[in-house]
């Protein structure tokens, strides 16, 4: 059966788009792309792609927004007994001006899972920016946690265009009271004995060399 060639039409907020110096409409085989260079405020909106051939037609939608993407929490799943260094990345061309952190302790045993009360924080931590990926990295230290416990949190970031979506729920575990978590480039040392052992190994290596 012969199928006619695809006809692809792009729309922004129901208005048909035409190619410009900043707006390119490309296709490679059956793949069609709309590329917008040097994105401006006027480019934000709802986009749709209408595909038509001799069999029928189909339409798909996507929103282009200046809002930040969902945060991705990248910190360790283990923390000191009473504090936790929460760290995340988020894609946002525009600076993050506010972050909402919601976290709670959860009670877990073999018979039930009982959520605790949410703590809702509005913070303005500093940020580093990677222009190649549009990623911003931020961190914040949570205090007054309970030792030997399980916590979970979500993060929502805001830039000048509004709040982005909530992050995925993230869980971490606080160490028992008196047990110290030390971060290192090679991993996490979760007790003084491991640190002492590492020091002994380092001394032995120095002596043997």
PDB file of C-alpha atoms in Angstrom:
ATOM      1  CA  UNK A   1       0.000   0.000   0.000  1.00  0.00           C
ATOM      2  CA  UNK A   2       1.358   3.424  -0.929  1.00  0.00           C
ATOM      3  CA  UNK A   3       1.591   6.024   1.807  1.00  0.00           C
ATOM      4  CA  UNK A   4       1.895   9.672   0.872  1.00  0.00           C
ATOM      5  CA  UNK A   5       4.701  11.737   2.336  1.00  0.00           C
ATOM      6  CA  UNK A   6       4.200  13.210   5.780  1.00  0.00           C
ATOM      7  CA  UNK A   7       3.110  16.813   6.034  1.00  0.00           C
ATOM      8  CA  UNK A   8       4.265  18.394   9.290  1.00  0.00           C
ATOM      9  CA  UNK A   9       2.952  21.722  10.557  1.00  0.00           C
ATOM     10  CA  UNK A  10       4.139  23.469  13.727  1.00  0.00           C
ATOM     11  CA  UNK A  11       2.024  25.790  15.876  1.00  0.00           C
ATOM     12  CA  UNK A  12       2.614  28.086  18.831  1.00  0.00           C
ATOM     13  CA  UNK A  13      -0.528  28.848  20.842  1.00  0.00           C
ATOM     14  CA  UNK A  14      -2.651  27.739  17.821  1.00  0.00           C
ATOM     15  CA  UNK A  15      -0.820  30.076  15.406  1.00  0.00           C
ATOM     16  CA  UNK A  16       1.012  28.371  12.536  1.00  0.00           C
ATOM     17  CA  UNK A  17       4.770  28.906  12.596  1.00  0.00           C
ATOM     18  CA  UNK A  18       7.035  29.747   9.710  1.00  0.00           C
ATOM     19  CA  UNK A  19      10.831  29.281   9.556  1.00  0.00           C
ATOM     20  CA  UNK A  20      12.983  32.265  10.556  1.00  0.00           C
ATOM     21  CA  UNK A  21      16.658  32.860  11.312  1.00  0.00           C
ATOM     22  CA  UNK A  22      16.030  31.755  14.918  1.00  0.00           C
ATOM     23  CA  UNK A  23      13.354  29.150  14.230  1.00  0.00           C
ATOM     24  CA  UNK A  24      14.468  26.136  12.215  1.00  0.00           C
ATOM     25  CA  UNK A  25      12.225  23.329  10.991  1.00  0.00           C
ATOM     26  CA  UNK A  26      14.318  20.299  10.136  1.00  0.00           C
ATOM     27  CA  UNK A  27      13.679  16.681   9.229  1.00  0.00           C
ATOM     28  CA  UNK A  28      15.892  13.628   8.889  1.00  0.00           C
ATOM     29  CA  UNK A  29      13.986  10.685   7.458  1.00  0.00           C
ATOM     30  CA  UNK A  30      10.864  10.296   9.612  1.00  0.00           C
ATOM     31  CA  UNK A  31      12.212  12.558  12.376  1.00  0.00           C
ATOM     32  CA  UNK A  32      10.994  16.169  12.337  1.00  0.00           C
ATOM     33  CA  UNK A  33      12.406  18.825  14.679  1.00  0.00           C
ATOM     34  CA  UNK A  34      11.626  22.410  15.618  1.00  0.00           C
ATOM     35  CA  UNK A  35      14.750  24.203  16.834  1.00  0.00           C
ATOM     36  CA  UNK A  36      14.552  27.626  18.478  1.00  0.00           C
ATOM     37  CA  UNK A  37      17.817  29.534  18.857  1.00  0.00           C
ATOM     38  CA  UNK A  38      18.481  32.269  21.428  1.00  0.00           C
ATOM     39  CA  UNK A  39      15.208  31.672  23.255  1.00  0.00           C
ATOM     40  CA  UNK A  40      13.334  34.856  24.148  1.00  0.00           C
ATOM     41  CA  UNK A  41      10.282  35.655  26.260  1.00  0.00           C
ATOM     42  CA  UNK A  42       8.087  35.690  23.151  1.00  0.00           C
ATOM     43  CA  UNK A  43       9.037  32.060  22.473  1.00  0.00           C
ATOM     44  CA  UNK A  44       7.396  30.761  25.652  1.00  0.00           C
ATOM     45  CA  UNK A  45       4.033  29.097  25.181  1.00  0.00           C
ATOM     46  CA  UNK A  46       2.271  25.916  24.079  1.00  0.00           C
ATOM     47  CA  UNK A  47       3.578  24.239  20.942  1.00  0.00           C
ATOM     48  CA  UNK A  48       1.894  21.594  18.837  1.00  0.00           C
ATOM     49  CA  UNK A  49       2.946  19.454  15.893  1.00  0.00           C
ATOM     50  CA  UNK A  50       0.322  18.338  13.352  1.00  0.00           C
ATOM     51  CA  UNK A  51       1.300  15.341  11.212  1.00  0.00           C
ATOM     52  CA  UNK A  52      -0.811  14.403   8.186  1.00  0.00           C
ATOM     53  CA  UNK A  53      -0.622  11.727   5.457  1.00  0.00           C
ATOM     54  CA  UNK A  54      -3.051   9.728   3.316  1.00  0.00           C
ATOM     55  CA  UNK A  55      -4.031   7.522   6.288  1.00  0.00           C
ATOM     56  CA  UNK A  56      -4.982  10.319   8.678  1.00  0.00           C
ATOM     57  CA  UNK A  57      -3.608  12.903  11.055  1.00  0.00           C
ATOM     58  CA  UNK A  58      -2.237  13.182  14.581  1.00  0.00           C
ATOM     59  CA  UNK A  59      -1.249  16.027  16.860  1.00  0.00           C
ATOM     60  CA  UNK A  60       1.084  16.270  19.858  1.00  0.00           C
ATOM     61  CA  UNK A  61       1.679  19.090  22.348  1.00  0.00           C
ATOM     62  CA  UNK A  62       4.515  20.440  24.465  1.00  0.00           C
ATOM     63  CA  UNK A  63       5.001  23.546  26.611  1.00  0.00           C
ATOM     64  CA  UNK A  64       8.093  25.747  26.428  1.00  0.00           C
ATOM     65  CA  UNK A  65       8.436  27.565  29.719  1.00  0.00           C
ATOM     66  CA  UNK A  66      11.049  29.661  31.457  1.00  0.00           C
ATOM     67  CA  UNK A  67      10.278  27.896  34.729  1.00  0.00           C
ATOM     68  CA  UNK A  68      12.958  25.637  36.232  1.00  0.00           C
ATOM     69  CA  UNK A  69      12.808  21.898  35.681  1.00  0.00           C
ATOM     70  CA  UNK A  70      12.289  19.478  38.580  1.00  0.00           C
ATOM     71  CA  UNK A  71      15.216  19.395  40.999  1.00  0.00           C
ATOM     72  CA  UNK A  72      17.369  16.265  41.171  1.00  0.00           C
ATOM     73  CA  UNK A  73      18.669  15.464  44.661  1.00  0.00           C
ATOM     74  CA  UNK A  74      22.259  14.225  44.473  1.00  0.00           C
ATOM     75  CA  UNK A  75      23.360  14.150  48.112  1.00  0.00           C
ATOM     76  CA  UNK A  76      24.276  11.008  50.047  1.00  0.00           C
ATOM     77  CA  UNK A  77      21.647   8.647  51.449  1.00  0.00           C
ATOM     78  CA  UNK A  78      23.426   8.677  54.834  1.00  0.00           C
ATOM     79  CA  UNK A  79      23.981  11.567  57.228  1.00  0.00           C
ATOM     80  CA  UNK A  80      25.297  12.429  60.656  1.00  0.00           C
ATOM     81  CA  UNK A  81      22.911  11.815  63.557  1.00  0.00           C
ATOM     82  CA  UNK A  82      21.525  15.350  63.800  1.00  0.00           C
ATOM     83  CA  UNK A  83      22.264  17.179  60.539  1.00  0.00           C
ATOM     84  CA  UNK A  84      22.206  16.539  56.807  1.00  0.00           C
ATOM     85  CA  UNK A  85      23.825  18.286  53.860  1.00  0.00           C
ATOM     86  CA  UNK A  86      21.092  18.306  51.224  1.00  0.00           C
ATOM     87  CA  UNK A  87      22.377  18.914  47.677  1.00  0.00           C
ATOM     88  CA  UNK A  88      20.537  19.131  44.361  1.00  0.00           C
ATOM     89  CA  UNK A  89      20.811  20.236  40.741  1.00  0.00           C
ATOM     90  CA  UNK A  90      18.157  21.897  38.607  1.00  0.00           C
ATOM     91  CA  UNK A  91      18.027  23.005  34.975  1.00  0.00           C
ATOM     92  CA  UNK A  92      17.197  26.698  34.746  1.00  0.00           C
ATOM     93  CA  UNK A  93      18.566  29.314  32.384  1.00  0.00           C
ATOM     94  CA  UNK A  94      17.425  31.980  34.822  1.00  0.00           C
ATOM     95  CA  UNK A  95      18.793  32.255  38.394  1.00  0.00           C
ATOM     96  CA  UNK A  96      16.960  30.419  41.164  1.00  0.00           C
ATOM     97  CA  UNK A  97      15.504  32.994  43.549  1.00  0.00           C
ATOM     98  CA  UNK A  98      13.800  30.728  46.088  1.00  0.00           C
ATOM     99  CA  UNK A  99      13.731  27.067  47.076  1.00  0.00           C
ATOM    100  CA  UNK A 100      11.032  25.211  48.958  1.00  0.00           C
ATOM    101  CA  UNK A 101      12.235  22.186  50.947  1.00  0.00           C
ATOM    102  CA  UNK A 102       9.702  19.818  52.512  1.00  0.00           C
ATOM    103  CA  UNK A 103      11.034  17.018  54.697  1.00  0.00           C
ATOM    104  CA  UNK A 104       9.719  14.678  57.371  1.00  0.00           C
ATOM    105  CA  UNK A 105      10.714  11.728  59.491  1.00  0.00           C
ATOM    106  CA  UNK A 106       9.020   8.462  58.636  1.00  0.00           C
ATOM    107  CA  UNK A 107       8.439   5.615  61.067  1.00  0.00           C
ATOM    108  CA  UNK A 108       9.151   2.217  59.569  1.00  0.00           C
ATOM    109  CA  UNK A 109       8.978  -1.228  61.078  1.00  0.00           C
ATOM    110  CA  UNK A 110       7.888  -4.655  59.917  1.00  0.00           C
ATOM    111  CA  UNK A 111       4.192  -3.983  60.427  1.00  0.00           C
ATOM    112  CA  UNK A 112       3.525  -0.374  59.427  1.00  0.00           C
ATOM    113  CA  UNK A 113       4.834   2.745  57.731  1.00  0.00           C
ATOM    114  CA  UNK A 114       3.744   5.896  59.572  1.00  0.00           C
ATOM    115  CA  UNK A 115       4.637   9.292  58.049  1.00  0.00           C
ATOM    116  CA  UNK A 116       5.606  12.131  60.337  1.00  0.00           C
ATOM    117  CA  UNK A 117       4.760  15.816  60.059  1.00  0.00           C
ATOM    118  CA  UNK A 118       6.136  17.792  57.113  1.00  0.00           C
ATOM    119  CA  UNK A 119       8.625  20.581  57.793  1.00  0.00           C
ATOM    120  CA  UNK A 120       8.220  23.327  55.176  1.00  0.00           C
ATOM    121  CA  UNK A 121      11.225  25.594  54.581  1.00  0.00           C
ATOM    122  CA  UNK A 122      11.634  28.555  52.210  1.00  0.00           C
ATOM    123  CA  UNK A 123      15.327  29.205  51.625  1.00  0.00           C
ATOM    124  CA  UNK A 124      17.601  31.197  49.317  1.00  0.00           C
ATOM    125  CA  UNK A 125      20.879  29.245  49.086  1.00  0.00           C
ATOM    126  CA  UNK A 126      23.752  30.242  46.823  1.00  0.00           C
ATOM    127  CA  UNK A 127      24.129  28.505  43.465  1.00  0.00           C
ATOM    128  CA  UNK A 128      26.722  27.583  40.886  1.00  0.00           C
ATOM    129  CA  UNK A 129      25.839  27.607  37.183  1.00  0.00           C
ATOM    130  CA  UNK A 130      27.047  25.408  34.318  1.00  0.00           C
ATOM    131  CA  UNK A 131      26.294  27.320  31.109  1.00  0.00           C
ATOM    132  CA  UNK A 132      26.964  24.248  28.947  1.00  0.00           C
ATOM    133  CA  UNK A 133      24.105  22.267  30.545  1.00  0.00           C
ATOM    134  CA  UNK A 134      22.001  25.102  32.075  1.00  0.00           C
ATOM    135  CA  UNK A 135      22.309  23.240  35.395  1.00  0.00           C
ATOM    136  CA  UNK A 136      22.436  25.024  38.720  1.00  0.00           C
ATOM    137  CA  UNK A 137      23.779  23.314  41.835  1.00  0.00           C
ATOM    138  CA  UNK A 138      22.652  24.264  45.344  1.00  0.00           C
ATOM    139  CA  UNK A 139      22.921  22.883  48.864  1.00  0.00           C
ATOM    140  CA  UNK A 140      21.505  23.453  52.331  1.00  0.00           C
ATOM    141  CA  UNK A 141      22.243  21.945  55.750  1.00  0.00           C
ATOM    142  CA  UNK A 142      19.299  20.603  57.728  1.00  0.00           C
ATOM    143  CA  UNK A 143      19.660  20.673  61.520  1.00  0.00           C
ATOM    144  CA  UNK A 144      17.980  19.161  64.598  1.00  0.00           C
ATOM    145  CA  UNK A 145      17.357  15.749  63.046  1.00  0.00           C
ATOM    146  CA  UNK A 146      16.774  12.622  65.131  1.00  0.00           C
ATOM    147  CA  UNK A 147      19.501   9.988  65.193  1.00  0.00           C
ATOM    148  CA  UNK A 148      19.000   6.504  63.744  1.00  0.00           C
ATOM    149  CA  UNK A 149      15.987   7.594  61.695  1.00  0.00           C
ATOM    150  CA  UNK A 150      14.655   7.610  58.145  1.00  0.00           C
ATOM    151  CA  UNK A 151      13.734  10.900  56.489  1.00  0.00           C
ATOM    152  CA  UNK A 152      12.266  11.825  53.138  1.00  0.00           C
ATOM    153  CA  UNK A 153      12.053  15.117  51.293  1.00  0.00           C
ATOM    154  CA  UNK A 154      10.993  16.877  48.104  1.00  0.00           C
ATOM    155  CA  UNK A 155      12.335  20.113  46.634  1.00  0.00           C
ATOM    156  CA  UNK A 156      10.712  22.783  44.473  1.00  0.00           C
ATOM    157  CA  UNK A 157      12.709  25.638  42.951  1.00  0.00           C
ATOM    158  CA  UNK A 158      11.573  29.046  41.717  1.00  0.00           C
ATOM    159  CA  UNK A 159      12.991  31.526  39.227  1.00  0.00           C
ATOM    160  CA  UNK A 160      11.591  34.788  37.850  1.00  0.00           C
ATOM    161  CA  UNK A 161       8.974  32.862  35.830  1.00  0.00           C
ATOM    162  CA  UNK A 162       7.588  30.906  38.767  1.00  0.00           C
ATOM    163  CA  UNK A 163       7.923  27.541  40.523  1.00  0.00           C
ATOM    164  CA  UNK A 164       8.942  24.402  38.681  1.00  0.00           C
ATOM    165  CA  UNK A 165       7.631  20.916  39.352  1.00  0.00           C
ATOM    166  CA  UNK A 166       8.358  19.056  42.578  1.00  0.00           C
ATOM    167  CA  UNK A 167      11.360  16.754  42.649  1.00  0.00           C
ATOM    168  CA  UNK A 168      11.005  13.022  43.091  1.00  0.00           C
ATOM    169  CA  UNK A 169      10.747  11.960  46.734  1.00  0.00           C
ATOM    170  CA  UNK A 170      14.195  11.267  48.205  1.00  0.00           C
ATOM    171  CA  UNK A 171      15.017   9.245  51.345  1.00  0.00           C
ATOM    172  CA  UNK A 172      18.057   9.314  53.581  1.00  0.00           C
ATOM    173  CA  UNK A 173      19.085   7.732  56.877  1.00  0.00           C
ATOM    174  CA  UNK A 174      20.622   9.404  59.914  1.00  0.00           C
ATOM    175  CA  UNK A 175      23.381   7.565  61.749  1.00  0.00           C
ATOM    176  CA  UNK A 176      22.957   6.288  65.325  1.00  0.00           C
ATOM    177  CA  UNK A 177      23.861   8.734  68.072  1.00  0.00           C
ATOM    178  CA  UNK A 178      27.633   9.096  68.473  1.00  0.00           C
ATOM    179  CA  UNK A 179      28.440   7.710  65.035  1.00  0.00           C
ATOM    180  CA  UNK A 180      30.027  10.223  62.683  1.00  0.00           C
ATOM    181  CA  UNK A 181      29.682  10.231  58.895  1.00  0.00           C
ATOM    182  CA  UNK A 182      32.698  11.697  57.121  1.00  0.00           C
ATOM    183  CA  UNK A 183      32.494  12.531  53.436  1.00  0.00           C
ATOM    184  CA  UNK A 184      35.494  11.993  51.195  1.00  0.00           C
ATOM    185  CA  UNK A 185      36.195  12.020  47.471  1.00  0.00           C
ATOM    186  CA  UNK A 186      36.560   8.277  47.583  1.00  0.00           C
ATOM    187  CA  UNK A 187      33.267   7.611  49.361  1.00  0.00           C
ATOM    188  CA  UNK A 188      31.727   7.748  52.819  1.00  0.00           C
ATOM    189  CA  UNK A 189      33.458   6.665  56.019  1.00  0.00           C
ATOM    190  CA  UNK A 190      30.800   5.894  58.581  1.00  0.00           C
ATOM    191  CA  UNK A 191      32.757   5.278  61.750  1.00  0.00           C
ATOM    192  CA  UNK A 192      35.941   6.360  63.513  1.00  0.00           C
ATOM    193  CA  UNK A 193      37.326   2.835  63.164  1.00  0.00           C
ATOM    194  CA  UNK A 194      37.350   3.116  59.382  1.00  0.00           C
ATOM    195  CA  UNK A 195      39.134   6.473  59.578  1.00  0.00           C
ATOM    196  CA  UNK A 196      41.737   5.061  61.980  1.00  0.00           C
ATOM    197  CA  UNK A 197      42.245   2.061  59.701  1.00  0.00           C
ATOM    198  CA  UNK A 198      42.747   4.365  56.752  1.00  0.00           C
ATOM    199  CA  UNK A 199      45.328   6.376  58.714  1.00  0.00           C
ATOM    200  CA  UNK A 200      47.228   3.190  59.645  1.00  0.00           C
ATOM    201  CA  UNK A 201      47.269   2.086  56.011  1.00  0.00           C
ATOM    202  CA  UNK A 202      48.557   5.483  54.955  1.00  0.00           C
ATOM    203  CA  UNK A 203      51.386   5.304  57.522  1.00  0.00           C
ATOM    204  CA  UNK A 204      52.327   1.798  56.383  1.00  0.00           C
ATOM    205  CA  UNK A 205      52.448   2.953  52.783  1.00  0.00           C
ATOM    206  CA  UNK A 206      54.699   5.866  53.739  1.00  0.00           C
ATOM    207  CA  UNK A 207      57.060   3.544  55.646  1.00  0.00           C
ATOM    208  CA  UNK A 208      57.214   0.989  52.820  1.00  0.00           C
ATOM    209  CA  UNK A 209      58.000   3.696  50.264  1.00  0.00           C
TER     210      UNK A 209
END
